[in-house]
Coordinates of C-alpha atoms in Angstrom, one line a residue:
Chain A
X1 CA 113.7 89.8 70.6
X2 CA 117.3 91.7 71.1
X3 CA 118.2 91.1 75.1
X4 CA 120.4 94.1 75.5
X5 CA 117.2 95.7 75.1
X6 CA 115.8 98.1 78.2
X7 CA 112.4 98.1 79.9
X8 CA 111.7 101.7 78.2
X9 CA 111.8 99.2 74.9
X10 CA 108.9 97.1 75.7
X11 CA 107.1 98.7 78.7
X12 CA 105.5 97.7 81.2
X13 CA 103.1 95.9 78.8
X14 CA 106.5 94.1 77.6
X15 CA 107.6 93.7 80.7
X16 CA 103.8 91.8 82.3
X17 CA 103.9 89.7 79.1
X18 CA 107.0 88.8 79.7
X19 CA 106.1 87.5 83.7
X20 CA 102.9 86.0 82.3
X21 CA 104.6 84.4 79.6
X22 CA 106.8 82.5 82.9
X23 CA 104.5 82.1 85.3
X24 CA 102.6 78.8 85.6
X25 CA 99.7 78.6 88.5
X26 CA 98.2 75.1 90.1
X27 CA 95.1 73.3 90.4
X28 CA 93.9 75.2 93.6
X29 CA 94.2 78.7 92.3
X30 CA 90.8 80.6 91.9
X31 CA 92.0 82.6 88.8
X32 CA 93.6 82.4 85.6
X33 CA 96.6 84.6 86.3
X34 CA 97.1 87.9 85.1
X35 CA 94.3 88.6 87.3
X36 CA 93.7 92.1 89.6
X37 CA 95.6 89.5 92.3
X38 CA 95.6 85.0 92.9
X39 CA 93.0 83.3 94.6
X40 CA 92.9 80.5 95.8
X41 CA 90.8 77.6 98.1
X42 CA 92.8 77.2 101.9
X43 CA 91.8 75.4 104.7
X44 CA 93.5 76.5 107.8
X45 CA 96.2 77.9 109.7
X46 CA 97.4 80.5 106.8
X47 CA 101.1 81.9 107.4
X48 CA 102.6 85.6 104.8
X49 CA 105.8 87.5 105.7
X50 CA 106.5 89.8 103.2
X51 CA 109.6 91.7 102.9
X52 CA 111.6 94.2 100.9
X53 CA 115.1 94.1 99.4
X54 CA 116.3 97.6 97.6
X55 CA 119.6 97.8 95.2
X56 CA 121.2 100.5 97.6
X57 CA 121.1 98.7 100.7
X58 CA 120.3 95.1 100.4
X59 CA 123.0 94.2 97.5
X60 CA 126.9 94.4 97.4
X61 CA 128.9 94.4 95.3
X62 CA 130.0 91.2 93.6
X63 CA 126.0 89.6 93.7
X64 CA 124.5 89.6 89.8
X65 CA 120.6 89.7 89.4
X66 CA 119.8 86.0 89.7
X67 CA 121.5 86.2 93.3
X68 CA 119.3 89.2 93.7
X69 CA 115.6 87.3 92.7
X70 CA 117.2 84.2 95.1
X71 CA 117.8 85.9 97.8
X72 CA 114.5 88.3 97.9
X73 CA 112.8 84.8 98.1
X74 CA 114.5 83.0 100.9
X75 CA 114.1 85.9 102.5
X76 CA 110.4 85.5 102.5
X77 CA 111.0 81.5 103.0
X78 CA 113.0 82.1 105.0
X79 CA 110.1 84.1 107.4
X80 CA 107.6 81.0 107.4
X81 CA 110.8 78.2 107.6
X82 CA 110.1 80.4 111.5
X83 CA 107.0 79.3 111.4
X84 CA 106.5 76.3 110.7
X85 CA 104.6 77.4 107.6
X86 CA 105.5 76.1 103.8
X87 CA 105.5 78.2 101.7
X88 CA 101.8 78.9 98.8
X89 CA 102.4 81.1 96.7
X90 CA 104.3 83.9 96.5
X91 CA 103.7 87.1 95.0
X92 CA 106.1 89.5 93.1
X93 CA 105.8 93.7 93.9
X94 CA 108.4 95.5 91.3
X95 CA 109.8 98.6 91.7
X96 CA 112.5 98.3 88.3
X97 CA 114.7 101.1 86.8
X98 CA 113.5 102.2 84.1
X99 CA 117.5 101.7 81.7
X100 CA 117.3 98.0 83.7
X101 CA 118.3 95.5 80.5
X102 CA 116.2 92.8 79.3
X103 CA 118.9 90.8 80.4
X104 CA 119.0 91.6 83.8
X105 CA 115.3 91.1 84.2
X106 CA 115.9 87.9 82.7
X107 CA 118.8 85.9 84.7
X108 CA 116.6 88.2 88.1
X109 CA 113.7 86.1 87.4
X110 CA 116.0 83.4 87.2
X111 CA 117.0 83.4 90.9
X112 CA 112.8 83.3 91.9
X113 CA 112.0 80.8 90.3
X114 CA 115.0 78.7 91.2
X115 CA 114.5 79.4 94.7
X116 CA 110.6 79.2 94.5
X117 CA 111.3 75.1 92.8
X118 CA 114.0 74.7 95.3
X119 CA 111.6 76.0 98.6
X120 CA 108.1 75.1 96.7
X121 CA 104.8 77.5 96.4
X122 CA 104.6 79.2 92.7
X123 CA 104.9 82.6 92.0
X124 CA 101.1 83.2 91.4
X125 CA 100.6 87.2 90.6
X126 CA 102.2 90.7 91.2
X127 CA 103.0 93.9 90.6
X128 CA 105.0 96.0 88.4
X129 CA 105.7 100.0 88.8
X130 CA 109.0 102.2 87.5
X131 CA 111.5 103.4 90.4
X132 CA 115.2 104.8 90.4
X133 CA 116.5 101.7 92.0
X134 CA 115.6 98.0 91.8
X135 CA 113.6 97.7 94.5
X136 CA 112.1 93.7 94.9
X137 CA 108.9 93.1 97.5
X138 CA 108.1 90.1 98.4
X139 CA 105.3 87.7 99.8
X140 CA 104.7 84.8 100.8
X141 CA 102.0 83.0 101.7
X142 CA 102.0 79.4 103.6
X143 CA 100.1 76.5 105.6
X144 CA 101.4 75.8 108.7
X145 CA 99.7 72.9 110.9
X146 CA 101.0 73.8 114.1
X147 CA 102.4 77.7 114.2
X148 CA 105.7 78.2 115.9
X149 CA 105.7 82.0 118.3
X150 CA 108.5 83.6 119.3
X151 CA 106.9 84.1 123.0
X152 CA 106.8 79.7 123.8
X153 CA 111.2 79.2 125.4
X154 CA 110.4 78.1 128.7
X155 CA 113.4 77.5 131.8
X156 CA 114.9 75.1 131.3
X157 CA 114.5 74.1 127.7
X158 CA 117.0 73.6 125.5
X159 CA 118.4 76.5 123.1
X160 CA 119.7 75.5 119.7
X161 CA 120.6 76.7 116.1
X162 CA 119.7 75.5 112.8
X163 CA 123.4 76.0 111.3
X164 CA 126.8 77.7 112.5
X165 CA 127.7 81.6 111.8
X166 CA 130.1 83.8 111.2
X167 CA 129.8 83.3 107.2
X168 CA 127.6 86.3 105.7
X169 CA 129.4 88.8 107.7
X170 CA 132.6 87.0 107.0
X171 CA 131.5 87.0 103.4
X172 CA 129.9 90.7 103.2
X173 CA 133.5 91.3 104.5
X174 CA 134.8 90.0 102.0
X175 CA 133.1 92.1 99.0
X176 CA 132.8 94.9 100.0
X177 CA 136.3 95.4 100.4
X178 CA 136.8 93.1 97.0
X179 CA 139.0 90.4 98.3
X180 CA 139.7 88.0 96.5
X181 CA 141.4 84.9 98.3
X182 CA 138.2 83.4 100.5
X183 CA 136.9 80.6 100.8
X184 CA 133.5 79.9 98.6
X185 CA 131.7 78.3 101.6
X186 CA 131.6 82.7 102.4
X187 CA 130.7 84.4 99.4
X188 CA 128.2 82.0 98.9
X189 CA 126.5 83.2 102.3
X190 CA 125.8 86.1 100.6
X191 CA 124.9 85.7 96.8
X192 CA 123.4 82.7 98.0
X193 CA 121.7 82.0 101.0
X194 CA 119.7 79.0 101.3
X195 CA 116.3 79.0 103.8
X196 CA 115.8 76.4 106.5
X197 CA 112.9 75.6 105.1
X198 CA 112.8 71.4 105.7
X199 CA 113.6 72.1 109.1
X200 CA 111.5 74.1 109.8
X201 CA 108.1 71.9 109.5
X202 CA 110.3 69.8 111.2
X203 CA 110.9 72.0 114.4
X204 CA 107.1 73.5 113.9
X205 CA 106.8 69.3 115.5
X206 CA 108.4 71.3 118.9
X207 CA 110.4 73.7 119.2
X208 CA 109.0 76.1 122.2
X209 CA 109.7 79.1 120.0
X210 CA 111.6 79.9 117.2
X211 CA 112.7 82.8 115.0
X212 CA 115.0 83.5 112.3
X213 CA 118.4 84.9 112.1
X214 CA 118.4 87.4 109.4
X215 CA 118.2 90.1 111.7
X216 CA 121.3 89.2 113.3
X217 CA 122.3 86.2 116.9
X218 CA 122.3 88.9 118.6
X219 CA 119.3 90.6 118.4
X220 CA 117.3 87.2 117.3
X221 CA 118.2 86.3 121.4
X222 CA 116.9 89.4 122.2
X223 CA 113.3 89.1 120.5
X224 CA 112.9 85.4 121.0
X225 CA 114.1 86.3 125.3
X226 CA 111.8 88.9 125.4
X227 CA 109.0 87.5 123.4
X228 CA 108.8 84.3 126.3
X229 CA 109.8 86.6 129.6
X230 CA 113.4 83.8 129.8
X231 CA 117.3 84.5 129.7
X232 CA 119.0 82.3 128.1
X233 CA 122.7 80.8 128.5
X234 CA 124.9 81.0 125.3
X235 CA 128.6 77.8 126.3
X236 CA 128.5 76.9 123.2
X237 CA 128.5 79.8 120.7
X238 CA 127.7 78.2 116.9
X239 CA 130.9 80.2 115.9
X240 CA 131.7 78.7 112.2
X241 CA 135.2 77.9 111.2
X242 CA 136.0 78.8 107.8
X243 CA 134.4 82.7 109.3
X244 CA 136.7 82.7 112.6
X245 CA 139.6 81.4 110.4
X246 CA 138.6 84.1 108.1
X247 CA 138.5 87.0 110.9
X248 CA 141.7 85.7 112.2
X249 CA 143.5 86.8 109.6
X250 CA 141.5 90.0 108.0
X251 CA 142.3 91.1 112.0
X252 CA 138.2 91.2 112.3
X253 CA 136.3 89.7 116.2
X254 CA 135.5 86.3 115.6
X255 CA 132.5 87.4 117.7
X256 CA 131.5 90.3 115.8
X257 CA 130.9 88.2 113.3
X258 CA 129.5 85.3 115.1
X259 CA 126.9 86.8 116.9
X260 CA 126.3 90.8 115.4
X261 CA 125.8 89.8 111.6
X262 CA 123.3 90.0 109.5
X263 CA 121.4 88.3 107.3
X264 CA 122.5 84.8 107.7
X265 CA 119.3 82.2 107.5
X266 CA 119.1 80.3 110.3
X267 CA 116.5 79.9 112.3
X268 CA 117.1 80.3 116.5
X269 CA 114.7 78.2 118.5
X270 CA 114.5 76.3 121.3
X271 CA 113.0 72.5 122.8
X272 CA 112.4 71.0 126.1
X273 CA 115.2 68.5 126.4
X274 CA 113.6 65.6 126.1
X275 CA 112.2 66.7 122.4
X276 CA 116.4 66.4 122.1
X277 CA 116.7 62.8 120.5
X278 CA 113.9 63.2 117.7
X279 CA 114.7 66.6 116.7
X280 CA 117.4 65.2 115.9
X281 CA 116.8 62.3 114.8
X282 CA 113.8 63.6 112.3
X283 CA 116.9 66.7 111.2
X284 CA 119.3 64.9 109.8
X285 CA 116.6 62.9 108.0
X286 CA 116.2 66.1 105.4
X287 CA 120.0 66.6 105.8
X288 CA 119.2 69.4 108.7
X289 CA 121.7 69.6 112.1
X290 CA 120.8 70.7 115.1
X291 CA 123.6 72.7 116.9
X292 CA 122.4 72.8 120.9
X293 CA 124.2 77.0 121.9
X294 CA 122.7 76.7 125.3
X295 CA 119.8 76.8 127.4
X296 CA 117.3 79.2 128.5
X297 CA 117.5 80.2 132.2
X298 CA 114.9 82.8 134.0
X299 CA 114.7 86.6 132.6
X300 CA 116.3 87.2 136.0
X301 CA 120.0 86.3 134.7
X302 CA 120.1 88.3 131.1
X303 CA 121.6 87.3 128.4
X304 CA 125.3 85.5 128.4
X305 CA 128.1 83.8 126.1
X306 CA 130.1 82.4 127.9
X307 CA 133.8 83.3 125.8
X308 CA 136.8 83.2 125.8
X309 CA 136.3 81.5 129.2
X310 CA 135.4 84.4 130.2
X311 CA 131.1 84.9 130.8
X312 CA 129.5 88.1 129.3
X313 CA 126.6 89.9 128.9
X314 CA 125.7 90.0 124.9
X315 CA 123.8 92.5 123.1
X316 CA 120.8 93.6 121.6
X317 CA 122.7 95.4 118.2
X318 CA 123.3 94.0 114.9
X319 CA 121.9 95.6 111.7
X320 CA 120.2 99.3 111.7
X321 CA 119.1 100.6 108.9
X322 CA 118.2 104.3 108.8
X323 CA 120.9 104.6 112.1
X324 CA 123.6 106.8 111.3
Chain B
X1 CA 110.2 112.9 121.5
X2 CA 110.1 115.6 118.8
X3 CA 108.4 115.3 115.6
X4 CA 110.7 117.5 114.1
X5 CA 113.1 114.8 114.9
X6 CA 114.1 111.7 111.6
X7 CA 114.5 108.5 111.0
X8 CA 117.8 108.3 110.9
X9 CA 117.5 109.1 114.6
X10 CA 115.3 107.1 116.6
X11 CA 117.2 104.2 113.3
X12 CA 114.6 100.5 112.5
X13 CA 114.5 99.8 115.9
X14 CA 112.5 103.8 117.0
X15 CA 110.6 102.8 113.8
X16 CA 109.9 99.2 114.8
X17 CA 108.7 99.9 118.3
X18 CA 106.4 103.8 116.7
X19 CA 104.4 100.8 114.2
X20 CA 104.1 98.0 116.7
X21 CA 103.1 100.5 118.9
X22 CA 100.1 101.4 116.5
X23 CA 99.1 98.2 115.2
X24 CA 96.6 96.4 117.4
X25 CA 94.7 91.7 116.0
X26 CA 92.7 90.7 116.4
X27 CA 91.2 87.2 117.2
X28 CA 91.8 85.1 114.6
X29 CA 95.3 85.9 114.8
X30 CA 97.6 83.3 115.7
X31 CA 100.8 84.9 116.1
X32 CA 101.4 87.9 118.7
X33 CA 102.4 91.1 116.2
X34 CA 106.0 92.0 115.7
X35 CA 106.7 88.3 115.0
X36 CA 108.5 86.4 111.6
X37 CA 105.5 87.2 109.7
X38 CA 101.3 87.4 110.4
X39 CA 99.7 83.8 110.4
X40 CA 95.8 83.5 111.6
X41 CA 92.1 80.7 110.7
X42 CA 91.0 80.8 107.3
X43 CA 89.1 78.7 105.3
X44 CA 87.0 79.2 102.5
X45 CA 88.8 81.6 99.2
X46 CA 91.4 83.3 100.3
X47 CA 92.2 86.3 97.9
X48 CA 96.0 88.2 97.5
X49 CA 97.0 91.5 96.5
X50 CA 99.7 93.4 96.2
X51 CA 100.3 96.8 95.0
X52 CA 103.7 99.1 95.3
X53 CA 103.8 102.7 95.1
X54 CA 106.8 104.9 94.1
X55 CA 107.0 107.9 95.3
X56 CA 109.5 109.1 92.1
X57 CA 105.8 108.3 89.7
X58 CA 102.5 108.0 92.1
X59 CA 103.2 110.7 94.4
X60 CA 101.9 114.0 92.1
X61 CA 102.8 117.7 94.1
X62 CA 100.3 117.6 96.1
X63 CA 100.4 115.1 97.5
X64 CA 100.8 114.8 101.6
X65 CA 102.9 111.6 103.5
X66 CA 98.7 110.9 104.4
X67 CA 97.4 111.4 100.8
X68 CA 100.6 108.8 100.6
X69 CA 98.8 106.1 103.1
X70 CA 95.2 106.0 101.7
X71 CA 95.6 105.6 98.2
X72 CA 98.1 102.6 98.9
X73 CA 95.6 100.6 100.9
X74 CA 92.7 102.0 98.5
X75 CA 94.9 100.6 95.7
X76 CA 95.0 97.2 97.1
X77 CA 91.2 97.6 98.3
X78 CA 90.5 97.4 94.9
X79 CA 91.6 94.8 93.8
X80 CA 90.3 92.5 96.3
X81 CA 87.5 94.9 95.2
X82 CA 87.0 93.8 91.2
X83 CA 87.2 90.2 92.6
X84 CA 84.8 89.8 95.1
X85 CA 86.9 89.7 98.7
X86 CA 86.9 91.9 101.4
X87 CA 90.4 92.8 103.0
X88 CA 91.2 91.0 106.1
X89 CA 94.2 92.1 106.8
X90 CA 97.0 93.5 105.0
X91 CA 100.9 94.3 105.2
X92 CA 102.9 97.1 104.8
X93 CA 106.7 96.4 103.0
X94 CA 108.0 100.0 103.6
X95 CA 110.7 101.8 101.7
X96 CA 111.6 104.8 103.0
X97 CA 115.2 107.5 102.7
X98 CA 116.6 107.6 106.4
X99 CA 115.8 111.7 106.1
X100 CA 111.6 111.3 106.3
X101 CA 111.0 113.0 109.4
X102 CA 108.4 111.2 112.0
X103 CA 105.8 114.4 110.9
X104 CA 105.6 112.5 107.9
X105 CA 106.3 109.2 108.4
X106 CA 103.2 109.0 111.2
X107 CA 101.5 111.7 108.0
X108 CA 101.4 108.3 106.4
X109 CA 100.8 105.9 109.4
X110 CA 97.5 107.7 109.9
X111 CA 96.6 107.8 105.8
X112 CA 97.1 103.9 106.2
X113 CA 94.6 103.6 109.6
X114 CA 92.2 106.1 108.5
X115 CA 91.7 103.8 105.0
X116 CA 91.7 100.7 107.3
X117 CA 88.9 101.7 109.5
X118 CA 87.1 103.0 106.7
X119 CA 87.2 99.7 104.8
X120 CA 88.5 97.5 107.9
X121 CA 91.2 94.5 107.9
X122 CA 93.6 95.2 110.1
X123 CA 96.7 96.5 110.1
X124 CA 98.7 93.3 110.7
X125 CA 102.9 93.4 110.0
X126 CA 105.5 94.6 107.2
X127 CA 108.6 94.8 106.6
X128 CA 110.8 98.6 107.0
X129 CA 113.8 99.1 105.7
X130 CA 115.9 102.3 103.8
X131 CA 115.4 103.8 100.1
X132 CA 117.1 106.6 98.9
X133 CA 112.8 106.6 98.1
X134 CA 109.6 106.1 99.1
X135 CA 108.1 102.9 98.9
X136 CA 105.3 101.6 99.7
X137 CA 104.1 98.4 99.2
X138 CA 101.2 97.1 99.8
X139 CA 99.4 93.3 100.6
X140 CA 95.6 92.4 100.9
X141 CA 94.5 89.2 101.9
X142 CA 90.8 88.6 101.5
X143 CA 88.2 85.9 101.9
X144 CA 85.6 85.8 99.1
X145 CA 82.7 84.1 98.6
X146 CA 82.5 83.6 95.4
X147 CA 85.3 85.1 92.9
X148 CA 84.9 87.0 90.1
X149 CA 87.3 86.1 86.7
X150 CA 88.1 88.9 84.0
X151 CA 87.2 87.3 81.7
X152 CA 83.8 85.8 82.8
X153 CA 81.9 88.1 80.1
X154 CA 79.4 86.5 77.3
X155 CA 77.4 88.7 75.0
X156 CA 74.5 89.9 75.2
X157 CA 75.4 91.0 78.9
X158 CA 74.9 94.0 79.7
X159 CA 78.0 97.1 80.6
X160 CA 78.7 99.0 83.6
X161 CA 80.6 100.6 85.8
X162 CA 80.8 101.7 89.6
X163 CA 81.0 105.9 88.2
X164 CA 82.2 108.1 86.0
X165 CA 85.9 108.7 84.4
X166 CA 87.7 111.3 84.2
X167 CA 88.1 112.7 87.8
X168 CA 91.1 111.7 88.7
X169 CA 93.1 112.4 84.9
X170 CA 91.8 116.3 85.2
X171 CA 93.0 116.9 88.8
X172 CA 96.3 114.7 87.8
X173 CA 96.8 117.8 85.4
X174 CA 95.4 119.9 87.1
X175 CA 97.9 119.4 90.1
X176 CA 100.8 119.7 87.4
X177 CA 100.4 122.0 86.2
X178 CA 99.8 123.3 89.0
X179 CA 95.6 124.8 88.6
X180 CA 94.9 126.6 92.1
X181 CA 90.8 127.2 91.1
X182 CA 90.1 124.2 90.9
X183 CA 87.3 122.1 91.8
X184 CA 87.4 119.7 95.1
X185 CA 86.6 116.6 92.9
X186 CA 88.9 116.5 91.6
X187 CA 91.4 117.4 93.5
X188 CA 90.0 114.4 95.7
X189 CA 89.9 112.0 92.8
X190 CA 93.9 112.7 92.9
X191 CA 94.9 112.6 97.2
X192 CA 92.4 111.4 98.6
X193 CA 90.6 108.4 95.8
X194 CA 88.3 106.0 97.0
X195 CA 88.2 101.6 96.3
X196 CA 84.8 100.2 95.8
X197 CA 85.4 97.9 98.3
X198 CA 81.1 97.3 98.9
X199 CA 80.0 97.2 95.9
X200 CA 82.6 95.2 95.4
X201 CA 80.8 92.0 97.4
X202 CA 77.6 93.0 95.9
X203 CA 78.2 92.6 92.8
X204 CA 80.2 89.4 93.5
X205 CA 77.0 88.2 93.3
X206 CA 75.8 89.3 90.0
X207 CA 78.9 89.9 87.7
X208 CA 79.9 87.9 84.6
X209 CA 83.0 89.4 85.1
X210 CA 84.8 92.4 87.0
X211 CA 87.8 94.4 86.6
X212 CA 89.0 97.4 88.3
X213 CA 90.1 100.7 87.0
X214 CA 93.0 101.7 87.7
X215 CA 94.8 101.0 84.4
X216 CA 92.2 103.7 82.8
X217 CA 89.3 102.7 81.4
X218 CA 89.8 101.6 77.9
X219 CA 92.5 99.7 79.2
X220 CA 90.1 97.3 81.8
X221 CA 88.6 97.4 78.7
X222 CA 90.9 95.6 76.2
X223 CA 91.8 93.1 80.1
X224 CA 88.1 91.9 80.8
X225 CA 87.3 91.9 76.2
X226 CA 90.8 90.1 76.0
X227 CA 90.0 87.6 78.9
X228 CA 86.5 87.3 78.1
X229 CA 86.9 86.5 74.1
X230 CA 84.6 89.5 73.4
X231 CA 84.2 92.7 71.9
X232 CA 82.8 95.9 74.4
X233 CA 80.0 98.5 72.2
X234 CA 80.4 101.4 74.2
X235 CA 77.3 103.5 73.4
X236 CA 76.7 105.9 77.0
X237 CA 80.9 106.8 77.3
X238 CA 80.4 107.1 81.3
X239 CA 81.8 110.9 81.2
X240 CA 81.4 113.4 84.7
X241 CA 80.0 115.8 84.3
X242 CA 82.7 118.5 86.8
X243 CA 85.9 116.8 84.2
X244 CA 84.4 117.1 81.2
X245 CA 84.2 121.3 82.1
X246 CA 87.2 120.9 83.6
X247 CA 89.1 120.0 80.2
X248 CA 86.4 122.3 77.8
X249 CA 87.8 125.2 80.3
X250 CA 91.2 123.9 79.6
X251 CA 91.4 123.1 76.3
X252 CA 92.6 119.7 76.9
X253 CA 90.8 116.4 75.5
X254 CA 87.8 114.9 77.7
X255 CA 87.7 111.6 75.6
X256 CA 91.5 111.4 76.4
X257 CA 90.5 112.0 80.4
X258 CA 87.4 110.0 80.8
X259 CA 89.8 106.8 78.6
X260 CA 92.9 107.5 78.4
X261 CA 92.8 108.2 82.0
X262 CA 94.5 106.4 84.9
X263 CA 94.3 106.1 89.1
X264 CA 90.0 105.8 88.8
X265 CA 90.1 102.9 91.6
X266 CA 86.0 102.5 89.6
X267 CA 84.3 98.6 88.9
X268 CA 83.8 98.4 85.3
X269 CA 82.3 94.8 85.2
X270 CA 79.6 92.4 83.3
X271 CA 76.3 91.3 83.9
X272 CA 72.9 89.9 82.8
X273 CA 70.1 92.0 81.3
X274 CA 67.9 90.0 83.6
X275 CA 69.7 91.0 87.2
X276 CA 70.3 94.6 85.9
X277 CA 67.7 95.6 88.6
X278 CA 68.3 93.5 91.3
X279 CA 72.1 95.4 90.7
X280 CA 70.9 98.8 90.7
X281 CA 68.6 98.2 94.0
X282 CA 71.7 96.4 95.6
X283 CA 73.8 99.1 95.0
X284 CA 71.7 101.5 95.5
X285 CA 71.5 100.3 100.1
X286 CA 75.0 101.4 100.1
X287 CA 74.8 104.3 97.3
X288 CA 76.3 102.3 94.6
X289 CA 74.8 103.3 91.4
X290 CA 74.8 101.1 88.7
X291 CA 76.5 103.0 85.9
X292 CA 75.4 101.0 81.9
X293 CA 77.6 102.6 79.7
X294 CA 77.1 99.4 76.7
X295 CA 76.9 95.7 76.0
X296 CA 78.2 93.1 75.2
X297 CA 79.7 92.5 71.9
X298 CA 81.0 89.3 69.3
X299 CA 84.7 89.6 69.7
X300 CA 84.5 89.7 65.8
X301 CA 83.1 94.0 66.1
X302 CA 86.0 95.2 68.7
X303 CA 85.6 97.9 71.3
X304 CA 83.5 100.2 69.9
X305 CA 82.3 104.2 71.7
X306 CA 80.1 105.8 70.6
X307 CA 81.5 109.7 70.9
X308 CA 79.8 113.0 69.4
X309 CA 78.0 111.1 66.9
X310 CA 80.5 108.9 65.5
X311 CA 81.6 104.6 66.2
X312 CA 85.0 104.7 67.1
X313 CA 87.1 102.3 68.1
X314 CA 88.7 102.3 71.1
X315 CA 92.7 102.0 71.6
X316 CA 94.2 100.0 74.6
X317 CA 96.0 102.6 76.3
X318 CA 97.4 104.0 79.5
X319 CA 99.7 104.4 81.7
X320 CA 102.6 103.0 80.9
X321 CA 106.3 102.7 83.5
X322 CA 109.1 103.1 81.3
X323 CA 108.1 103.3 78.5
X324 CA 109.4 106.1 77.4

């Protein structure tokens, strides 16, 4: 069958057959593939998350369908990772336009599969529908030994992240404005983001609180602070050097890129100072990093950042769907 | 706050706050609400399903937002029920247009909540996004003592359903054509369908195979037959009397309504003849019915229906997204 065909040529039945031909279930699965539901034997702490990716709001120019698949799965793995969970299975609910080509669909599914191979866990089932634009709702189900809440940060804890910030916002800016001469790492942050799935499991043993930074660093810090009833002092902002250079060249505000951007899949967490070295070492074993950015302070002190020699309050803003 | 406001007036943050104010988690939940994921302690057979409801294809004229919420949850509960699972929790992933009013949103959430109260299980979290049309992806997570596959029907088993067919297709026809003078039960089948959640758990103790009929009775029978490697002889087609009357009055084909309609949330199942009376009695305790419609025959005999004194082969057709 030629790949230039579209979904309305093969119909839903044909599409479901294609999807089923690409699904292989593991031994823990109780039902065969293609049944009404997915079923497994499970014992322990079950962690579930779902994220929707919508073409008109989440897919910038230059992002192909393989990237869309990769990103959809990454979003949900990042949520699981922030709670210390290892992905076990995924369900993929799709809304697709009838004019989508099979080539586009296969590329999309390639992206999902590559991500699942990278992060672990089985794409086990889902649902297909016709819609006016591409909508991917990805469900991730994972298992955790210890589930890390957003609410456990204690005054005196170290505030840290798994990476530097600013790349996604810079990369998105470059894609939206069609800037060609841009460092690969910035584009990659948008088109092939990595969830910190290995780091999450390690952090779960030590972290007092954890959140993923997909809504932006500022929003993540405000959420952790609110849920934990504490404040933060960010003394060493985690500025990505390449993003900074891009910002300076193109007249963008570095602070904005770092704190108020979004779609950055780092983990933001707090740990006791005594655990700092142990966590650093454990993270190094998976090529991960602990970047200390500040400390937990009493709620009354709010959230402040040392920037250019000044101490400034951090606003709670980032990407907001719906807002004008 | 006035309800005539729209989502873009309150923004995603405001919407998430509204949703969180309507969520109450139970004691098995390990994480507080509004965290990156939902987490529970679990042991046993975990059954997961996801279904997407898309405004442009799944919402007929006359269906209000409360019905949309009700139906979205019903779809996923029906899947769980067909596998013998009791719903534990739901995650709701939303794509919503920025022009949606708060009144519409609250009505939608009312529908979700009413359905969850009816079927059991907690609405525990989800995800909000902007989209060009209303897209609801509902994840249902349930627990089963025995998971009933599609694949266990044996030659000689009784073929049965939990209800009669034709109401949804007739009701949809009435709504699409704006027919006013129509029996309430037909409209109700479209606007407030019921999942057979009580029946599913009872059937799980006895059924050799089970499927929900949301893709239509013919498709459901073909799926059960294929997965089980058997054929079916439908000797007593489960024709709903009111739907039949509607069809006759409006010149519609009764056979089409009963077998080739869809969105009918009955369970279609097979059981050993020896269990027939026990199941009837158990179903009666929850005001459920077992409607015997035929029997399981060898694969070579295919799927046939006795209709108007003739034995006719049943085609595998029903609603197909994408198809022209």
